[in-house]
CSV table of C-alpha atoms in Angstrom, one decimal:
chain,number,residue,atom,x,y,z
E,14,MET,CA,-91.7,16.4,-7.0
E,15,ASN,CA,-90.9,14.3,-3.9
E,16,THR,CA,-87.3,13.7,-2.7
E,17,ALA,CA,-87.0,10.2,-4.2
E,18,GLY,CA,-88.2,11.5,-7.6
E,19,LYS,CA,-85.7,14.4,-7.5
E,20,LEU,CA,-82.9,12.0,-6.8
E,21,SER,CA,-84.0,9.6,-9.5
E,22,ALA,CA,-84.2,12.5,-12.0
E,23,TYR,CA,-80.8,13.8,-10.9
E,24,GLY,CA,-79.2,10.3,-11.3
E,25,ALA,CA,-80.6,10.0,-14.8
E,26,ALA,CA,-79.3,13.4,-15.7
E,27,LEU,CA,-75.9,12.7,-14.3
E,28,VAL,CA,-75.6,9.5,-16.3
E,29,LEU,CA,-76.4,11.5,-19.4
E,30,VAL,CA,-73.7,14.1,-18.5
E,31,ALA,CA,-71.2,11.4,-17.9
E,32,ALA,CA,-72.0,9.8,-21.2
E,33,GLY,CA,-71.5,13.2,-23.0
E,34,ALA,CA,-68.2,13.7,-21.3
E,35,TRP,CA,-67.1,10.2,-22.3
E,36,ALA,CA,-68.0,11.0,-25.9
E,37,ILE,CA,-66.0,14.3,-25.8
E,38,GLY,CA,-63.0,12.5,-24.2
E,39,THR,CA,-63.1,9.8,-26.9
E,40,ALA,CA,-63.2,12.4,-29.6
E,41,LEU,CA,-60.2,14.3,-28.2
E,42,GLY,CA,-58.0,11.3,-27.8
E,43,PRO,CA,-55.9,10.4,-30.8
E,44,VAL,CA,-55.8,6.8,-32.0
E,45,ALA,CA,-53.0,6.7,-34.5
E,46,GLY,CA,-49.3,7.7,-34.2
E,47,GLU,CA,-49.1,6.9,-30.5
E,48,ALA,CA,-45.7,6.5,-28.9
E,49,GLY,CA,-47.3,5.0,-25.8
E,50,VAL,CA,-49.7,6.9,-23.7
E,51,HIS,CA,-46.8,7.5,-21.2
E,52,GLY,CA,-45.2,9.6,-24.0
E,53,MET,CA,-44.7,12.6,-21.7
E,54,GLU,CA,-43.3,10.5,-18.9
E,55,GLU,CA,-40.9,8.7,-21.4
E,56,ALA,CA,-39.7,12.1,-22.7
E,57,ALA,CA,-39.1,13.2,-19.2
E,58,HIS,CA,-36.8,10.2,-18.7
E,59,GLY,CA,-34.8,11.0,-21.8
E,60,ASP,CA,-36.3,8.6,-24.4
E,61,ASP,CA,-35.8,9.7,-27.9
E,62,HIS,CA,-38.9,10.7,-29.7
E,63,SER,CA,-39.4,12.6,-33.0
E,64,GLY,CA,-41.5,15.3,-31.2
E,65,THR,CA,-44.6,15.0,-33.4
E,66,VAL,CA,-47.9,16.3,-32.1
E,67,ALA,CA,-49.4,12.8,-31.8
E,68,GLU,CA,-46.5,11.7,-29.5
E,69,ILE,CA,-47.0,14.4,-26.9
E,70,GLN,CA,-50.8,14.2,-26.6
E,71,PRO,CA,-51.9,13.7,-23.0
E,72,ALA,CA,-53.0,10.3,-21.7
E,73,GLY,CA,-56.4,9.4,-20.4
E,74,LEU,CA,-58.6,11.5,-22.6
E,75,ALA,CA,-59.9,8.6,-24.6
E,76,SER,CA,-61.5,5.2,-23.8
E,77,SER,CA,-60.0,3.8,-27.0
E,78,ARG,CA,-56.4,4.3,-28.2
E,79,GLY,CA,-53.8,2.4,-30.1
E,80,GLY,CA,-56.3,-0.4,-30.8
E,81,TYR,CA,-57.1,-0.9,-27.1
E,82,THR,CA,-60.4,-0.1,-25.5
E,83,LEU,CA,-61.5,0.2,-21.9
E,84,THR,CA,-65.0,-1.2,-21.5
E,85,PRO,CA,-66.7,-1.2,-18.0
E,86,THR,CA,-69.6,-3.6,-17.3
E,87,SER,CA,-71.3,-0.6,-15.7
E,88,THR,CA,-70.7,3.1,-15.4
E,89,THR,CA,-72.7,3.6,-12.2
E,90,LEU,CA,-71.3,3.9,-8.7
E,91,ALA,CA,-73.2,4.0,-5.4
E,92,THR,CA,-72.3,6.4,-2.6
E,93,GLY,CA,-72.1,5.2,1.0
E,94,THR,CA,-71.5,1.6,-0.1
E,95,THR,CA,-69.0,-0.5,-1.9
E,96,THR,CA,-69.4,-1.1,-5.7
E,97,GLU,CA,-67.7,-4.0,-7.4
E,98,PHE,CA,-66.3,-2.2,-10.4
E,99,ALA,CA,-65.6,-4.5,-13.4
E,100,PHE,CA,-64.1,-3.8,-16.8
E,101,ARG,CA,-62.2,-5.3,-19.7
E,102,ILE,CA,-59.4,-4.2,-22.0
E,103,THR,CA,-60.1,-5.3,-25.5
E,104,GLY,CA,-57.3,-5.4,-28.1
E,105,PRO,CA,-57.1,-4.6,-31.8
E,106,ASP,CA,-58.9,-7.8,-32.7
E,107,GLY,CA,-61.8,-6.9,-30.4
E,108,THR,CA,-61.2,-9.7,-27.9
E,109,PRO,CA,-60.4,-9.2,-24.2
E,110,VAL,CA,-56.7,-8.9,-23.5
E,111,THR,CA,-55.4,-11.3,-20.9
E,112,ALA,CA,-51.6,-10.8,-21.2
E,113,PHE,CA,-50.2,-7.8,-19.4
E,114,ASP,CA,-46.6,-6.9,-18.3
E,115,VAL,CA,-45.9,-6.2,-14.7
E,116,GLU,CA,-45.3,-2.4,-14.3
E,117,HIS,CA,-44.3,-1.1,-10.9
E,118,ASP,CA,-45.2,-4.4,-9.2
E,119,LYS,CA,-48.7,-4.6,-10.8
E,120,ARG,CA,-50.2,-5.5,-14.1
E,121,MET,CA,-53.0,-2.9,-13.7
E,122,HIS,CA,-53.2,0.4,-12.0
E,123,LEU,CA,-56.6,2.0,-11.7
E,124,ILE,CA,-56.9,5.7,-10.8
E,125,VAL,CA,-60.4,6.9,-9.9
E,126,VAL,CA,-61.1,10.6,-9.1
E,127,ARG,CA,-64.2,12.9,-9.3
E,128,ARG,CA,-64.1,15.3,-12.2
E,129,ASP,CA,-63.5,18.2,-9.8
E,130,THR,CA,-60.4,16.1,-8.6
E,131,ALA,CA,-62.0,15.2,-5.2
E,132,GLY,CA,-61.9,11.6,-3.9
E,133,PHE,CA,-58.7,10.4,-5.5
E,134,ARG,CA,-58.1,6.6,-5.4
E,135,HIS,CA,-55.2,4.5,-6.7
E,136,VAL,CA,-56.2,0.8,-6.6
E,137,HIS,CA,-55.1,-2.4,-8.1
E,138,PRO,CA,-57.8,-4.7,-9.6
E,139,ALA,CA,-57.6,-8.5,-9.9
E,140,MET,CA,-58.0,-10.2,-13.3
E,141,ALA,CA,-60.1,-13.3,-14.0
E,142,ALA,CA,-59.1,-15.8,-16.6
E,143,ASP,CA,-61.5,-14.3,-19.2
E,144,GLY,CA,-59.8,-10.9,-18.9
E,145,THR,CA,-62.3,-9.2,-16.6
E,146,TRP,CA,-60.7,-7.0,-14.0
E,147,THR,CA,-62.6,-6.3,-10.8
E,148,VAL,CA,-62.0,-4.1,-7.8
E,149,PRO,CA,-64.2,-2.8,-4.9
E,150,LEU,CA,-64.8,0.9,-5.1
E,151,ASP,CA,-66.3,3.1,-2.4
E,152,VAL,CA,-67.1,6.7,-3.1
E,153,ALA,CA,-68.3,9.0,-0.4
E,154,GLU,CA,-69.9,11.8,-2.5
E,155,ALA,CA,-72.1,12.0,-5.6
E,156,GLY,CA,-70.8,13.3,-8.9
E,157,SER,CA,-69.2,12.4,-12.2
E,158,TYR,CA,-66.0,10.4,-11.7
E,159,ARG,CA,-63.2,9.5,-14.1
E,160,ALA,CA,-61.5,6.1,-14.1
E,161,PHE,CA,-58.0,5.7,-15.6
E,162,ALA,CA,-56.7,2.2,-16.5
E,163,ASP,CA,-52.9,2.4,-16.6
E,164,PHE,CA,-51.3,-0.8,-18.1
E,165,LYS,CA,-48.9,-2.3,-20.6
E,166,PRO,CA,-50.2,-5.1,-22.8
E,167,THR,CA,-47.6,-7.8,-23.4
E,168,GLY,CA,-45.9,-6.9,-26.7
E,169,GLY,CA,-47.6,-3.4,-26.8
E,170,GLU,CA,-47.0,0.1,-25.6
E,171,ALA,CA,-47.7,1.4,-22.1
E,172,THR,CA,-51.2,2.8,-22.3
E,173,THR,CA,-53.7,4.8,-20.2
E,174,LEU,CA,-57.4,4.8,-21.1
E,175,GLY,CA,-60.1,6.7,-19.3
E,176,VAL,CA,-63.9,6.4,-18.9
E,177,ASP,CA,-66.5,8.4,-17.0
E,178,LEU,CA,-68.6,6.9,-14.1
E,179,ALA,CA,-71.6,8.4,-12.4
E,180,ALA,CA,-72.6,8.4,-8.7
E,181,ALA,CA,-76.1,9.8,-8.2
E,182,GLY,CA,-77.0,12.1,-5.3
E,183,ASP,CA,-76.6,15.6,-4.0
E,184,PHE,CA,-73.5,16.9,-5.9
E,185,GLN,CA,-71.4,19.5,-4.0
E,186,PRO,CA,-68.5,20.6,-6.2
E,187,ARG,CA,-65.2,21.6,-4.8
E,188,THR,CA,-62.6,24.2,-5.9
E,189,TYR,CA,-59.0,24.3,-5.0
E,190,THR,CA,-56.6,27.3,-4.5
E,191,PRO,CA,-52.9,26.9,-5.4
E,192,SER,CA,-51.1,24.9,-2.7
E,193,ARG,CA,-47.7,23.4,-2.5
E,194,GLU,CA,-48.0,22.0,1.0
E,195,SER,CA,-50.2,19.1,2.1
E,196,VAL,CA,-50.9,17.8,5.5
E,197,VAL,CA,-52.1,14.2,5.6
E,198,ASP,CA,-52.3,11.7,8.5
E,199,GLY,CA,-49.8,13.8,10.5
E,200,TYR,CA,-47.3,14.1,7.7
E,201,ARG,CA,-46.4,17.5,6.2
E,202,VAL,CA,-45.3,17.2,2.5
E,203,ARG,CA,-43.9,20.2,0.6
E,204,LEU,CA,-43.5,20.4,-3.2
E,205,ASP,CA,-40.8,22.6,-4.8
E,206,GLY,CA,-40.2,23.3,-8.4
E,207,ASP,CA,-42.1,24.8,-11.3
E,208,LEU,CA,-44.1,23.0,-14.0
E,209,THR,CA,-43.0,24.4,-17.4
E,210,PRO,CA,-45.3,23.4,-20.3
E,211,GLY,CA,-43.6,21.3,-23.0
E,212,ARG,CA,-40.4,20.9,-21.0
E,213,SER,CA,-39.1,18.4,-18.5
E,214,SER,CA,-39.6,20.0,-15.1
E,215,LYS,CA,-37.9,19.0,-11.9
E,216,VAL,CA,-40.1,18.8,-8.9
E,217,THR,CA,-39.1,17.6,-5.4
E,218,VAL,CA,-41.3,16.6,-2.5
E,219,THR,CA,-40.1,16.7,1.0
E,220,VAL,CA,-41.8,14.6,3.7
E,221,THR,CA,-41.7,15.5,7.4
E,222,LYS,CA,-43.5,14.3,10.5
E,223,ASP,CA,-43.7,16.1,13.9
E,224,GLY,CA,-41.2,18.6,12.6
E,225,HIS,CA,-38.6,15.9,11.7
E,226,ASP,CA,-37.4,14.7,8.3
E,227,VAL,CA,-38.8,11.3,7.3
E,228,THR,CA,-35.7,9.4,6.2
E,229,ASP,CA,-37.1,5.8,6.2
E,230,LEU,CA,-39.7,5.9,3.5
E,231,GLN,CA,-40.6,2.4,2.3
E,232,PRO,CA,-40.8,1.3,-1.3
E,233,TYR,CA,-44.4,1.3,-2.6
E,234,LEU,CA,-44.9,-0.5,-5.9
E,235,GLY,CA,-41.2,-0.5,-6.4
E,236,ALA,CA,-40.5,3.2,-5.7
E,237,PHE,CA,-40.3,5.7,-2.9
E,238,GLY,CA,-43.2,7.7,-4.4
E,239,HIS,CA,-45.7,7.9,-7.2
E,240,LEU,CA,-46.9,11.2,-8.6
E,241,VAL,CA,-50.1,11.6,-10.7
E,242,ALA,CA,-50.8,14.9,-12.4
E,243,LEU,CA,-54.2,15.8,-13.7
E,244,ARG,CA,-54.9,19.0,-15.7
E,245,GLU,CA,-57.9,20.9,-14.3
E,246,GLY,CA,-60.8,20.8,-16.8
E,247,ASP,CA,-60.3,17.8,-19.0
E,248,LEU,CA,-58.2,15.7,-16.6
E,249,ALA,CA,-55.4,15.0,-19.0
E,250,TYR,CA,-53.3,12.4,-17.1
E,251,LEU,CA,-49.6,12.1,-16.4
E,252,HIS,CA,-48.1,9.4,-14.1
E,253,VAL,CA,-44.6,10.1,-13.1
E,254,HIS,CA,-42.1,8.1,-11.1
E,255,PRO,CA,-38.9,9.1,-9.2
E,256,ASP,CA,-35.7,9.9,-11.0
E,257,GLY,CA,-34.0,6.7,-9.7
E,258,THR,CA,-32.7,8.1,-6.5
E,259,THR,CA,-32.6,5.3,-3.9
E,260,ARG,CA,-32.4,7.5,-0.8
E,261,PRO,CA,-35.6,6.9,1.3
E,262,GLY,CA,-36.4,10.5,2.0
E,263,PRO,CA,-37.0,13.1,3.1
E,264,ASP,CA,-36.6,14.3,-0.5
E,265,VAL,CA,-37.9,12.5,-3.6
E,266,THR,CA,-37.3,14.0,-7.0
E,267,PHE,CA,-39.5,13.7,-10.1
E,268,TYR,CA,-39.2,14.9,-13.7
E,269,ALA,CA,-42.6,15.7,-15.3
E,270,GLU,CA,-43.5,17.3,-18.6
E,271,VAL,CA,-47.0,18.8,-18.6
E,272,PRO,CA,-48.6,19.4,-22.0
E,273,SER,CA,-49.9,22.9,-21.7
E,274,ALA,CA,-50.2,26.0,-19.5
E,275,GLY,CA,-52.9,25.7,-16.8
E,276,THR,CA,-53.4,24.4,-13.3
E,277,TYR,CA,-52.6,20.9,-12.3
E,278,ARG,CA,-53.7,18.8,-9.4
E,279,LEU,CA,-50.8,16.6,-8.2
E,280,PHE,CA,-51.3,13.4,-6.1
E,281,LEU,CA,-48.3,11.8,-4.3
E,282,ASP,CA,-48.6,8.3,-3.0
E,283,PHE,CA,-45.9,7.4,-0.4
E,284,GLN,CA,-45.5,4.6,2.2
E,285,HIS,CA,-44.2,4.9,5.7
E,286,GLU,CA,-44.5,2.6,8.7
E,287,GLY,CA,-46.5,0.1,6.6
E,288,LYS,CA,-49.2,2.5,5.4
E,289,VAL,CA,-49.7,4.3,2.1
E,290,HIS,CA,-50.6,8.0,2.3
E,291,THR,CA,-51.7,10.4,-0.4
E,292,ALA,CA,-50.6,14.1,-0.4
E,293,GLU,CA,-52.4,16.6,-2.7
E,294,PHE,CA,-51.1,19.8,-4.4
E,295,THR,CA,-52.6,22.4,-6.7
E,296,VAL,CA,-50.0,23.9,-8.9
E,297,PRO,CA,-50.4,26.5,-11.8
E,298,THR,CA,-47.7,26.3,-14.5
E,299,GLY,CA,-44.9,28.8,-14.3
E,300,HIS,CA,-45.4,29.8,-10.7
E,301,GLY,CA,-43.9,28.6,-7.4
E,302,HIS,CA,-40.6,28.0,-5.8
E,303,GLY,CA,-37.6,26.5,-7.5
């Protein structure tokens, strides 16, 4: 088979794999009894829940939940170029939702990451009058990607839905060893604290540059930092925000409640000198520094 034929066959196979993963994710995600897909985040901030199993199920495993469905117009991405990714959120009556509350300065947060957790993106689509959200996406490498739509429909619960996307090409998987320090764009970011399954866990990030504490972090989306945790394997999703501390660094504290034992990939977005940076960590539960 020539090269073009191999790539074509690979692309078709990848789409089938992505479709299968989507089906599995949909089957895993509960529909009823939801206390908002941010249930773990709400518990970490002291909200009162009854503690039922349905309330603590992780977010992002399903494309449909609580009557809302994430429907992309296409599940194909192209490497080396920009793809205009478009999707809708349909409500319990099956029609596109057009009313969303502003959460952290935006009505829609879209997280896109490859299933091996490479290529993390946090972007903010724009919505047309008919409820279609669009955002340009560029992915550098082939593979199966997961897109998480994080939103709060007006009058409804905060919700996170997920869907798989496919980028054809030569897939080169990545693996990650445990790491609590990230160097990005000249910044060194350290993460302290353990993740304890089923309990609210305090974790603190410390930002330095050129050996000096960064004490003038700038608000980004209404906070000095945003932390996304993804469980390795199924990519169960948790989006956590700071504990309310207004000090702009060098330390920013979060409280997160992970659903199970395992290894989590953590992504911290922070802004300094007008630019947003993303630090990455790989943290197994029950290990690390307090």
